[in-house]
mmCIF file of C-alpha atoms in Angstrom:
data_model
loop_
_atom_site.group_PDB
_atom_site.id
_atom_site.type_symbol
_atom_site.label_atom_id
_atom_site.label_comp_id
_atom_site.label_asym_id
_atom_site.label_seq_id
_atom_site.Cartn_x
_atom_site.Cartn_y
_atom_site.Cartn_z
ATOM 1 C CA MET M 1 -34.050 95.379 -8.751
ATOM 2 C CA ASN M 2 -34.240 92.859 -5.753
ATOM 3 C CA LYS M 3 -36.638 90.732 -7.687
ATOM 4 C CA LEU M 4 -34.092 90.943 -10.441
ATOM 5 C CA LYS M 5 -31.246 89.616 -7.942
ATOM 6 C CA GLY M 6 -33.165 86.932 -6.876
ATOM 7 C CA ILE M 7 -33.694 85.720 -10.453
ATOM 8 C CA ALA M 8 -29.864 85.701 -10.965
ATOM 9 C CA VAL M 9 -29.195 83.842 -7.837
ATOM 10 C CA LEU M 10 -31.725 81.077 -8.796
ATOM 11 C CA LEU M 11 -29.911 80.712 -11.873
ATOM 12 C CA SER M 12 -27.041 80.635 -10.740
ATOM 13 C CA VAL M 13 -27.777 77.829 -8.129
ATOM 14 C CA SER M 14 -29.564 75.851 -11.185
ATOM 15 C CA MET M 15 -26.510 76.229 -13.163
ATOM 16 C CA LEU M 16 -24.407 74.764 -10.705
ATOM 17 C CA VAL M 17 -26.604 71.906 -9.942
ATOM 18 C CA PHE M 18 -26.876 71.449 -13.277
ATOM 19 C CA PHE M 19 -23.347 71.245 -14.326
ATOM 20 C CA ALA M 20 -22.808 69.160 -10.473
ATOM 21 C CA GLY M 21 -25.201 66.582 -11.844
ATOM 22 C CA CYS M 22 -22.951 66.092 -15.382
ATOM 23 C CA GLY M 23 -20.041 65.839 -13.610
ATOM 24 C CA GLU M 24 -21.063 62.884 -11.512
ATOM 25 C CA LYS M 25 -22.630 61.146 -14.690
ATOM 26 C CA THR M 26 -19.297 61.665 -16.620
ATOM 27 C CA LYS M 27 -17.915 59.950 -13.592
ATOM 28 C CA LYS M 28 -20.519 57.100 -13.697
ATOM 29 C CA VAL M 29 -19.891 56.472 -17.756
ATOM 30 C CA SER M 30 -15.876 56.093 -16.743
ATOM 31 C CA LYS M 31 -16.525 53.592 -14.182
ATOM 32 C CA GLU M 32 -18.824 51.219 -16.595
ATOM 33 C CA SER M 33 -16.048 51.684 -18.845
ATOM 34 C CA SER M 34 -13.320 49.603 -17.391
ATOM 35 C CA VAL M 35 -14.524 46.014 -17.078
ATOM 36 C CA ASN M 36 -13.755 44.214 -13.701
ATOM 37 C CA VAL M 37 -11.213 41.007 -14.179
ATOM 38 C CA THR M 38 -9.471 38.061 -12.605
ATOM 39 C CA VAL M 39 -5.988 37.387 -13.706
ATOM 40 C CA SER M 40 -3.574 34.782 -12.988
ATOM 41 C CA GLU M 41 0.390 34.744 -13.822
ATOM 42 C CA VAL M 42 1.713 32.565 -16.579
ATOM 43 C CA LYS M 43 3.976 29.724 -14.750
ATOM 44 C CA LEU M 44 6.126 27.086 -15.118
ATOM 45 C CA GLN M 45 4.934 23.633 -14.600
ATOM 46 C CA THR M 46 4.375 20.003 -15.291
ATOM 47 C CA ILE M 47 1.109 19.253 -17.528
ATOM 48 C CA GLU M 48 -0.234 16.114 -18.501
ATOM 49 C CA GLU M 49 -3.046 15.087 -21.466
ATOM 50 C CA THR M 50 -5.128 12.426 -19.638
ATOM 51 C CA ALA M 51 -8.156 10.069 -20.620
ATOM 52 C CA THR M 52 -10.360 8.188 -18.216
ATOM 53 C CA TYR M 53 -12.229 5.171 -18.956
ATOM 54 C CA THR M 54 -14.502 2.727 -16.933
ATOM 55 C CA GLY M 55 -12.861 -0.633 -16.567
ATOM 56 C CA GLU M 56 -13.046 -4.281 -15.092
ATOM 57 C CA LEU M 57 -9.783 -5.589 -13.262
ATOM 58 C CA LYS M 58 -8.841 -9.128 -13.657
ATOM 59 C CA ALA M 59 -6.419 -11.538 -12.105
ATOM 60 C CA GLY M 60 -2.711 -11.513 -13.672
ATOM 61 C CA GLU M 61 -2.722 -15.038 -14.314
ATOM 62 C CA SER M 62 -5.610 -17.361 -14.262
ATOM 63 C CA THR M 63 -5.963 -21.355 -15.549
ATOM 64 C CA SER M 64 -8.559 -23.926 -15.666
ATOM 65 C CA VAL M 65 -7.673 -27.250 -14.398
ATOM 66 C CA SER M 66 -9.232 -30.430 -15.627
ATOM 67 C CA ALA M 67 -8.438 -34.292 -15.382
ATOM 68 C CA LYS M 68 -6.454 -36.146 -18.445
ATOM 69 C CA VAL M 69 -7.886 -39.488 -17.060
ATOM 70 C CA SER M 70 -11.228 -40.450 -16.220
ATOM 71 C CA GLY M 71 -12.326 -41.992 -13.009
ATOM 72 C CA ASN M 72 -14.372 -41.808 -9.690
ATOM 73 C CA VAL M 73 -13.059 -38.723 -7.405
ATOM 74 C CA GLU M 74 -11.975 -40.179 -4.282
ATOM 75 C CA ALA M 75 -10.682 -37.086 -2.269
ATOM 76 C CA ILE M 76 -10.957 -33.293 -2.852
ATOM 77 C CA TYR M 77 -8.265 -30.887 -0.632
ATOM 78 C CA CYS M 78 -9.405 -27.414 -1.516
ATOM 79 C CA GLU M 79 -12.332 -25.445 -1.696
ATOM 80 C CA VAL M 80 -13.700 -22.235 -3.242
ATOM 81 C CA GLY M 81 -11.713 -19.118 -1.940
ATOM 82 C CA ASP M 82 -8.664 -21.265 -0.646
ATOM 83 C CA TYR M 83 -5.231 -20.161 -1.613
ATOM 84 C CA VAL M 84 -2.695 -23.128 -3.201
ATOM 85 C CA ASN M 85 0.374 -23.051 -4.198
ATOM 86 C CA GLU M 86 2.188 -24.546 -7.614
ATOM 87 C CA GLY M 87 2.413 -27.907 -6.759
ATOM 88 C CA ASP M 88 -0.033 -28.749 -4.337
ATOM 89 C CA VAL M 89 -2.311 -31.837 -4.768
ATOM 90 C CA LEU M 90 -6.053 -30.596 -5.238
ATOM 91 C CA LEU M 91 -7.951 -33.894 -5.960
ATOM 92 C CA GLN M 92 -7.336 -37.609 -6.006
ATOM 93 C CA ILE M 93 -8.692 -39.927 -8.941
ATOM 94 C CA ASP M 94 -9.349 -43.391 -7.740
ATOM 95 C CA ASP M 95 -5.873 -44.793 -9.483
ATOM 96 C CA THR M 96 -6.702 -48.732 -8.812
ATOM 97 C CA ASP M 97 -7.140 -49.822 -12.700
ATOM 98 C CA TYR M 98 -4.175 -47.508 -13.390
ATOM 99 C CA ARG M 99 -1.696 -49.131 -11.104
ATOM 100 C CA THR M 100 -3.228 -52.395 -12.203
ATOM 101 C CA GLN M 101 -1.904 -51.105 -15.974
ATOM 102 C CA TYR M 102 1.173 -49.941 -14.681
ATOM 103 C CA ASN M 103 2.436 -53.074 -13.093
ATOM 104 C CA GLN M 104 1.240 -55.078 -16.236
ATOM 105 C CA ALA M 105 3.303 -52.711 -18.498
ATOM 106 C CA ASN M 106 6.611 -53.223 -15.866
ATOM 107 C CA ALA M 107 6.410 -56.791 -16.037
ATOM 108 C CA ALA M 108 5.968 -56.753 -19.694
ATOM 109 C CA TYR M 109 9.224 -54.575 -19.755
ATOM 110 C CA GLN M 110 10.992 -57.146 -17.286
ATOM 111 C CA ALA M 111 10.296 -59.528 -19.382
ATOM 112 C CA ALA M 112 11.519 -57.962 -22.648
ATOM 113 C CA LEU M 113 14.773 -56.944 -21.291
ATOM 114 C CA SER M 114 15.533 -60.567 -19.911
ATOM 115 C CA GLN M 115 14.889 -61.778 -23.622
ATOM 116 C CA SER M 116 16.420 -59.163 -25.423
ATOM 117 C CA LYS M 117 20.068 -60.166 -23.398
ATOM 118 C CA THR M 118 20.930 -62.623 -25.368
ATOM 119 C CA VAL M 119 19.564 -61.023 -28.939
ATOM 120 C CA VAL M 120 21.525 -57.807 -27.659
ATOM 121 C CA SER M 121 24.391 -58.922 -25.979
ATOM 122 C CA SER M 122 26.576 -59.473 -29.299
ATOM 123 C CA ALA M 123 25.245 -56.071 -30.791
ATOM 124 C CA GLN M 124 26.223 -54.075 -27.676
ATOM 125 C CA ILE M 125 29.582 -55.579 -27.407
ATOM 126 C CA GLU M 126 30.353 -54.732 -30.881
ATOM 127 C CA TYR M 127 29.025 -51.121 -30.404
ATOM 128 C CA ASN M 128 31.308 -50.897 -27.123
ATOM 129 C CA ASN M 129 34.082 -51.673 -29.090
ATOM 130 C CA ALA M 130 33.446 -49.449 -31.867
ATOM 131 C CA LYS M 131 33.029 -46.770 -29.266
ATOM 132 C CA THR M 132 36.024 -47.139 -27.826
ATOM 133 C CA ASN M 133 38.161 -47.609 -31.206
ATOM 134 C CA LEU M 134 36.680 -44.467 -32.223
ATOM 135 C CA GLU M 135 37.480 -42.421 -29.519
ATOM 136 C CA ASN M 136 40.875 -43.653 -30.115
ATOM 137 C CA GLN M 137 41.459 -42.898 -33.456
ATOM 138 C CA LYS M 138 39.798 -39.395 -33.038
ATOM 139 C CA VAL M 139 43.102 -38.826 -30.728
ATOM 140 C CA LEU M 140 45.573 -40.046 -33.331
ATOM 141 C CA TYR M 141 44.123 -38.200 -36.361
ATOM 142 C CA GLU M 142 43.729 -35.102 -34.666
ATOM 143 C CA SER M 143 47.591 -35.312 -33.777
ATOM 144 C CA GLY M 144 48.343 -36.416 -37.361
ATOM 145 C CA ALA M 145 49.352 -39.818 -36.573
ATOM 146 C CA ILE M 146 46.820 -41.613 -38.878
ATOM 147 C CA SER M 147 45.363 -40.562 -42.068
ATOM 148 C CA LYS M 148 41.728 -39.146 -42.824
ATOM 149 C CA LEU M 149 40.721 -42.507 -44.364
ATOM 150 C CA ALA M 150 41.764 -44.652 -41.191
ATOM 151 C CA TYR M 151 39.489 -42.228 -39.296
ATOM 152 C CA ASP M 152 36.509 -42.451 -41.588
ATOM 153 C CA ALA M 153 36.740 -46.109 -41.118
ATOM 154 C CA ALA M 154 36.372 -45.979 -37.840
ATOM 155 C CA VAL M 155 33.428 -43.533 -38.251
ATOM 156 C CA THR M 156 31.760 -46.037 -40.429
ATOM 157 C CA ARG M 157 32.390 -48.876 -38.058
ATOM 158 C CA TYR M 158 30.902 -46.998 -35.317
ATOM 159 C CA ASP M 159 27.642 -46.057 -36.933
ATOM 160 C CA ASN M 160 27.325 -49.485 -38.191
ATOM 161 C CA ALA M 161 27.525 -50.542 -34.844
ATOM 162 C CA LYS M 162 24.653 -48.291 -33.366
ATOM 163 C CA ILE M 163 22.643 -49.011 -36.408
ATOM 164 C CA ASN M 164 22.758 -53.097 -35.456
ATOM 165 C CA LEU M 165 22.505 -52.327 -31.887
ATOM 166 C CA ASP M 166 19.007 -50.343 -32.191
ATOM 167 C CA ALA M 167 17.967 -52.866 -34.514
ATOM 168 C CA ALA M 168 18.683 -55.954 -32.076
ATOM 169 C CA VAL M 169 16.757 -53.587 -29.296
ATOM 170 C CA GLU M 170 13.940 -53.101 -31.441
ATOM 171 C CA GLN M 171 13.608 -56.802 -32.419
ATOM 172 C CA SER M 172 13.807 -57.601 -28.695
ATOM 173 C CA GLY M 173 10.800 -55.970 -28.133
ATOM 174 C CA VAL M 174 12.341 -53.609 -25.224
ATOM 175 C CA GLY M 175 11.389 -50.519 -26.786
ATOM 176 C CA SER M 176 7.858 -50.899 -27.547
ATOM 177 C CA ALA M 177 7.740 -52.732 -24.255
ATOM 178 C CA LYS M 178 9.183 -49.432 -22.487
ATOM 179 C CA ALA M 179 6.815 -47.457 -24.448
ATOM 180 C CA MET M 180 3.659 -48.927 -22.944
ATOM 181 C CA LEU M 181 5.334 -48.540 -19.466
ATOM 182 C CA ASP M 182 5.600 -45.216 -19.771
ATOM 183 C CA ALA M 183 2.241 -44.296 -20.995
ATOM 184 C CA ALA M 184 0.972 -46.314 -18.014
ATOM 185 C CA GLN M 185 3.188 -44.203 -15.662
ATOM 186 C CA ASN M 186 1.684 -41.304 -16.841
ATOM 187 C CA SER M 187 -1.984 -42.132 -16.531
ATOM 188 C CA LEU M 188 -0.857 -43.231 -12.886
ATOM 189 C CA ASN M 189 0.322 -40.243 -12.285
ATOM 190 C CA TYR M 190 -2.213 -38.024 -13.816
ATOM 191 C CA THR M 191 -5.150 -39.512 -11.300
ATOM 192 C CA THR M 192 -3.364 -37.071 -8.762
ATOM 193 C CA ILE M 193 -4.157 -33.601 -9.986
ATOM 194 C CA LYS M 194 -2.000 -30.519 -8.979
ATOM 195 C CA ALA M 195 -2.015 -26.840 -8.760
ATOM 196 C CA PRO M 196 -0.257 -25.565 -12.043
ATOM 197 C CA ILE M 197 -0.012 -22.217 -10.939
ATOM 198 C CA SER M 198 -0.233 -20.524 -7.000
ATOM 199 C CA GLY M 199 -3.338 -18.646 -6.858
ATOM 200 C CA TYR M 200 -7.029 -18.666 -5.429
ATOM 201 C CA ILE M 201 -9.657 -21.396 -6.238
ATOM 202 C CA SER M 202 -12.178 -19.505 -7.761
ATOM 203 C CA ASN M 203 -14.275 -22.326 -9.103
ATOM 204 C CA LYS M 204 -14.831 -25.926 -8.048
ATOM 205 C CA ASN M 205 -16.926 -28.290 -10.120
ATOM 206 C CA ALA M 206 -16.447 -31.751 -8.503
ATOM 207 C CA ASN M 207 -17.903 -33.344 -5.340
ATOM 208 C CA VAL M 208 -16.345 -36.903 -3.860
ATOM 209 C CA GLY M 209 -17.790 -39.977 -5.431
ATOM 210 C CA GLN M 210 -18.139 -38.293 -9.088
ATOM 211 C CA MET M 211 -16.924 -39.128 -12.174
ATOM 212 C CA ALA M 212 -14.105 -36.812 -13.762
ATOM 213 C CA ALA M 213 -14.000 -36.815 -17.426
ATOM 214 C CA PRO M 214 -10.663 -35.499 -19.442
ATOM 215 C CA GLY M 215 -11.211 -32.047 -20.661
ATOM 216 C CA VAL M 216 -14.153 -31.067 -18.330
ATOM 217 C CA GLU M 217 -12.753 -28.350 -15.731
ATOM 218 C CA ILE M 218 -12.748 -29.006 -12.210
ATOM 219 C CA PHE M 219 -10.916 -26.222 -11.012
ATOM 220 C CA SER M 220 -10.597 -22.549 -11.800
ATOM 221 C CA ILE M 221 -7.252 -20.737 -10.578
ATOM 222 C CA LYS M 222 -6.552 -16.741 -10.242
ATOM 223 C CA LYS M 223 -3.623 -15.456 -9.283
ATOM 224 C CA THR M 224 -3.867 -11.818 -8.646
ATOM 225 C CA GLU M 225 -0.660 -11.021 -6.959
ATOM 226 C CA LYS M 226 -0.546 -8.770 -10.428
ATOM 227 C CA ILE M 227 -4.111 -7.205 -11.672
ATOM 228 C CA ASN M 228 -4.815 -6.517 -15.104
ATOM 229 C CA ALA M 229 -7.247 -3.553 -15.791
ATOM 230 C CA GLN M 230 -8.713 -3.916 -19.018
ATOM 231 C CA ILE M 231 -10.507 -1.175 -20.954
ATOM 232 C CA ASN M 232 -11.566 -0.187 -24.664
ATOM 233 C CA VAL M 233 -10.795 3.097 -26.102
ATOM 234 C CA THR M 234 -11.322 4.969 -29.402
ATOM 235 C CA GLU M 235 -8.768 5.659 -32.221
ATOM 236 C CA SER M 236 -8.420 9.119 -31.134
ATOM 237 C CA ILE M 237 -6.769 7.369 -27.904
ATOM 238 C CA ILE M 238 -4.812 4.109 -28.937
ATOM 239 C CA SER M 239 -2.726 6.374 -31.500
ATOM 240 C CA LYS M 240 -1.329 8.319 -28.065
ATOM 241 C CA VAL M 241 -0.834 5.415 -25.929
ATOM 242 C CA THR M 242 2.329 3.110 -25.825
ATOM 243 C CA VAL M 243 3.470 0.151 -24.026
ATOM 244 C CA GLY M 244 5.000 1.462 -20.586
ATOM 245 C CA ALA M 245 2.640 4.546 -20.529
ATOM 246 C CA LYS M 246 1.750 5.345 -16.588
ATOM 247 C CA ALA M 247 -1.802 4.898 -15.544
ATOM 248 C CA LYS M 248 -3.802 5.464 -12.473
ATOM 249 C CA ILE M 249 -6.375 3.582 -11.038
ATOM 250 C CA LYS M 250 -9.150 4.224 -8.441
ATOM 251 C CA VAL M 251 -11.203 1.872 -7.080
ATOM 252 C CA ASP M 252 -14.509 3.037 -4.763
ATOM 253 C CA SER M 253 -13.782 0.664 -1.964
ATOM 254 C CA VAL M 254 -10.204 1.780 -2.179
ATOM 255 C CA ASP M 255 -9.163 5.063 -0.562
ATOM 256 C CA GLU M 256 -5.476 5.401 -2.078
ATOM 257 C CA GLU M 257 -4.702 6.188 -6.159
ATOM 258 C CA ILE M 258 -3.050 3.013 -7.606
ATOM 259 C CA GLU M 259 -0.474 3.254 -10.201
ATOM 260 C CA GLY M 260 0.061 0.848 -13.335
ATOM 261 C CA ASN M 261 1.423 0.739 -16.580
ATOM 262 C CA VAL M 262 0.436 -0.253 -19.944
ATOM 263 C CA THR M 263 1.242 -3.642 -21.296
ATOM 264 C CA VAL M 264 -1.138 -3.941 -23.941
ATOM 265 C CA ALA M 265 -1.669 -1.492 -26.528
ATOM 266 C CA ASN M 266 -3.663 -3.387 -29.553
ATOM 267 C CA PRO M 267 -3.375 -1.975 -32.777
ATOM 268 C CA THR M 268 -5.880 -3.723 -34.018
ATOM 269 C CA LYS M 269 -9.969 -2.716 -34.131
ATOM 270 C CA ASN M 270 -12.348 -4.799 -32.777
ATOM 271 C CA ALA M 271 -14.985 -5.538 -35.922
ATOM 272 C CA GLN M 272 -17.876 -5.699 -33.449
ATOM 273 C CA THR M 273 -17.301 -2.461 -31.275
ATOM 274 C CA GLY M 274 -14.895 -0.307 -33.230
ATOM 275 C CA MET M 275 -12.552 -0.094 -30.246
ATOM 276 C CA TYR M 276 -8.913 -0.795 -29.388
ATOM 277 C CA TYR M 277 -7.966 -2.848 -26.225
ATOM 278 C CA ILE M 278 -5.645 -1.930 -23.658
ATOM 279 C CA SER M 279 -4.554 -3.750 -20.766
ATOM 280 C CA ILE M 280 -2.823 -2.101 -17.902
ATOM 281 C CA SER M 281 -0.740 -3.999 -15.079
ATOM 282 C CA ILE M 282 -1.041 -3.429 -11.459
ATOM 283 C CA ASP M 283 1.157 -4.639 -8.429
ATOM 284 C CA ASN M 284 -1.269 -6.325 -6.036
ATOM 285 C CA ALA M 285 1.003 -7.956 -3.621
ATOM 286 C CA ASP M 286 -0.927 -6.861 -0.634
ATOM 287 C CA GLY M 287 -4.271 -8.071 -2.416
ATOM 288 C CA ILE M 288 -6.223 -5.045 -1.813
ATOM 289 C CA LEU M 289 -7.453 -5.442 -5.477
ATOM 290 C CA LYS M 290 -9.956 -8.036 -6.295
ATOM 291 C CA ASP M 291 -10.820 -10.157 -9.585
ATOM 292 C CA GLY M 292 -13.993 -8.461 -11.148
ATOM 293 C CA MET M 293 -14.166 -4.930 -9.731
ATOM 294 C CA PHE M 294 -14.966 -2.134 -11.526
ATOM 295 C CA ALA M 295 -12.104 0.970 -11.757
ATOM 296 C CA ASP M 296 -12.007 4.674 -13.001
ATOM 297 C CA ILE M 297 -8.358 4.123 -15.208
ATOM 298 C CA THR M 298 -6.914 7.585 -16.057
ATOM 299 C CA LEU M 299 -4.246 6.935 -19.136
ATOM 300 C CA THR M 300 -1.397 9.313 -19.118
ATOM 301 C CA LEU M 301 -1.304 10.128 -22.789
ATOM 302 C CA SER M 302 1.683 12.773 -23.062
ATOM 303 C CA ASP M 303 3.042 15.365 -20.602
ATOM 304 C CA SER M 304 5.255 18.205 -20.567
ATOM 305 C CA ALA M 305 8.158 19.196 -17.741
ATOM 306 C CA ASP M 306 8.616 22.503 -16.891
ATOM 307 C CA THR M 307 6.388 24.378 -19.650
ATOM 308 C CA LEU M 308 4.523 27.573 -19.632
ATOM 309 C CA VAL M 309 0.745 26.974 -18.610
ATOM 310 C CA VAL M 310 -2.328 29.304 -18.323
ATOM 311 C CA PRO M 311 -5.625 28.753 -16.660
ATOM 312 C CA SER M 312 -7.622 26.973 -19.535
ATOM 313 C CA ASP M 313 -10.586 29.501 -18.776
ATOM 314 C CA SER M 314 -7.953 32.365 -20.014
ATOM 315 C CA VAL M 315 -8.070 30.639 -23.548
ATOM 316 C CA ILE M 316 -10.618 32.103 -25.922
ATOM 317 C CA GLU M 317 -11.064 30.783 -29.328
ATOM 318 C CA ASP M 318 -12.590 32.276 -32.408
ATOM 319 C CA GLU M 319 -14.840 30.857 -35.438
ATOM 320 C CA ASP M 320 -11.562 30.275 -37.311
ATOM 321 C CA GLY M 321 -9.908 27.662 -34.866
ATOM 322 C CA LYS M 322 -7.398 30.731 -33.547
ATOM 323 C CA LYS M 323 -6.371 30.850 -29.797
ATOM 324 C CA TYR M 324 -6.166 34.081 -27.828
ATOM 325 C CA VAL M 325 -5.324 35.247 -24.447
ATOM 326 C CA TYR M 326 -5.930 38.888 -22.852
ATOM 327 C CA ILE M 327 -2.797 40.081 -20.717
ATOM 328 C CA THR M 328 -2.798 42.931 -18.399
ATOM 329 C CA ASP M 329 -0.781 46.026 -19.143
ATOM 330 C CA GLY M 330 -1.705 48.629 -16.775
ATOM 331 C CA GLU M 331 -4.962 49.330 -16.816
ATOM 332 C CA THR M 332 -5.441 48.096 -20.280
ATOM 333 C CA ALA M 333 -5.892 44.822 -21.430
ATOM 334 C CA GLU M 334 -3.896 43.405 -24.680
ATOM 335 C CA LYS M 335 -5.035 40.486 -26.870
ATOM 336 C CA ILE M 336 -2.417 38.308 -27.825
ATOM 337 C CA GLU M 337 -2.182 35.070 -30.294
ATOM 338 C CA VAL M 338 -1.255 31.780 -28.566
ATOM 339 C CA THR M 339 -0.023 28.525 -29.445
ATOM 340 C CA VAL M 340 -1.147 25.977 -27.535
ATOM 341 C CA GLY M 341 -0.446 22.201 -26.670
ATOM 342 C CA ILE M 342 -1.513 20.167 -24.062
ATOM 343 C CA VAL M 343 -4.989 21.179 -22.861
ATOM 344 C CA THR M 344 -6.645 19.625 -19.408
ATOM 345 C CA GLU M 345 -9.791 21.055 -17.797
ATOM 346 C CA GLU M 346 -7.536 23.135 -15.707
ATOM 347 C CA TYR M 347 -4.643 24.100 -17.431
ATOM 348 C CA THR M 348 -3.516 24.659 -21.149
ATOM 349 C CA GLU M 349 0.027 24.643 -22.009
ATOM 350 C CA ILE M 350 1.236 27.852 -24.245
ATOM 351 C CA ILE M 351 3.847 27.202 -26.454
ATOM 352 C CA LYS M 352 3.854 30.546 -28.141
ATOM 353 C CA GLY M 353 2.505 34.161 -27.460
ATOM 354 C CA VAL M 354 3.452 34.861 -23.601
ATOM 355 C CA SER M 355 6.393 34.626 -21.231
ATOM 356 C CA GLU M 356 6.725 33.512 -17.851
ATOM 357 C CA GLY M 357 5.215 35.798 -15.242
ATOM 358 C CA ASP M 358 2.819 37.438 -17.730
ATOM 359 C CA LYS M 359 -0.627 38.233 -16.384
ATOM 360 C CA VAL M 360 -3.632 36.813 -18.343
ATOM 361 C CA ILE M 361 -7.229 37.643 -17.536
ATOM 362 C CA VAL M 362 -9.430 34.634 -16.775
ATOM 363 C CA THR M 363 -12.697 36.241 -15.767
ATOM 364 C CA GLY M 364 -13.944 39.329 -17.617
ATOM 365 C CA LYS M 365 -12.655 38.834 -20.675
ATOM 366 C CA GLU M 366 -15.656 38.206 -22.724
ATOM 367 C CA TYR M 367 -16.533 41.600 -22.239
ATOM 368 C CA LEU M 368 -13.310 43.063 -23.585
ATOM 369 C CA SER M 369 -12.573 44.121 -27.035
ATOM 370 C CA GLU M 370 -10.040 46.423 -28.809
ATOM 371 C CA GLU M 371 -12.166 49.133 -28.528
ATOM 372 C CA ASN M 372 -13.106 48.366 -24.647
ATOM 373 C CA ASN M 373 -9.906 47.336 -23.214
ATOM 374 C CA ASN M 374 -9.843 49.334 -20.036
ATOM 375 C CA ILE M 375 -9.501 46.793 -17.310
ATOM 376 C CA LYS M 376 -9.891 47.031 -13.181
ATOM 377 C CA ILE M 377 -8.033 43.813 -11.392
ATOM 378 C CA VAL M 378 -10.496 42.692 -8.476
ATOM 379 C CA LYS M 379 -8.644 39.490 -7.911
#
């Protein structure tokens, strides 16, 4: 009897252990069926679509300076790196021959003037009289004191007197002498080469004693109060870029990020590269940017203010290209189809599908399904 009682006790203990074990196992399975997730709240904020390219910085304005007359370089007044103002004298060409030519042309002009006095005198007098008469007749005609016929006669007299005066001046040789004098004056002026714009001398190709030749560059001047950032973009980008659009410029040697604006968005593709040219203008009054630097240029392609956004990591795309997010509903997750707008690396704009304040699942979503949607929020 005692032996049977002992066996009964042993069986009772074994069954307790078995059911206790089953209970622990059931509890463990329940924990594993809840997916640990992190969530983020849907919020309103401004979002920008951007694209970043590397481009070269160029002076906002540059010009090549060359001689218009030939001659020996007599003096140079600037060096590479010097800042010059518009109108400053850069170089002087020996003007001896040009001054002689000017003096000769001036003498010929004065002689022609003297010789023309007799020839032109009578024609000049008639012209002066006809001009005075026309002015008087015009007043009378406008007041109705004379006929249209009488006024037309005064106009004809004036026109004929002008033709006769011009012919007399031309025959006297004054006109051709004046043209020769003007040409000589220009040549003399061209021996002094001045800066056409303000800026830095970036190149110099002359020394004292050398021959300056017309059309051959002597100086290059670059104006850097404004800098242009130049990039080439693909056709998918050029369609989103407009003149006036914002851009951000970052140069390794400059701590702060600098803003600029698109001034050129060339709609014509480069046949060799297949790319489209864009230029961004940047204020550089402090001279911190230098011609020839390379920079990372970030274009703002589009933006939305006060729009619903979620972390981009929370958005799922299926094989059909549809977009979804999981939102939390207590301890379960609900899969919601969404319509997206601007997408950045960090955030995605949600046009339709969620509301402000909804909590979307960011991590752990890949383990969820319609059948397995129990969750545990860990963050």
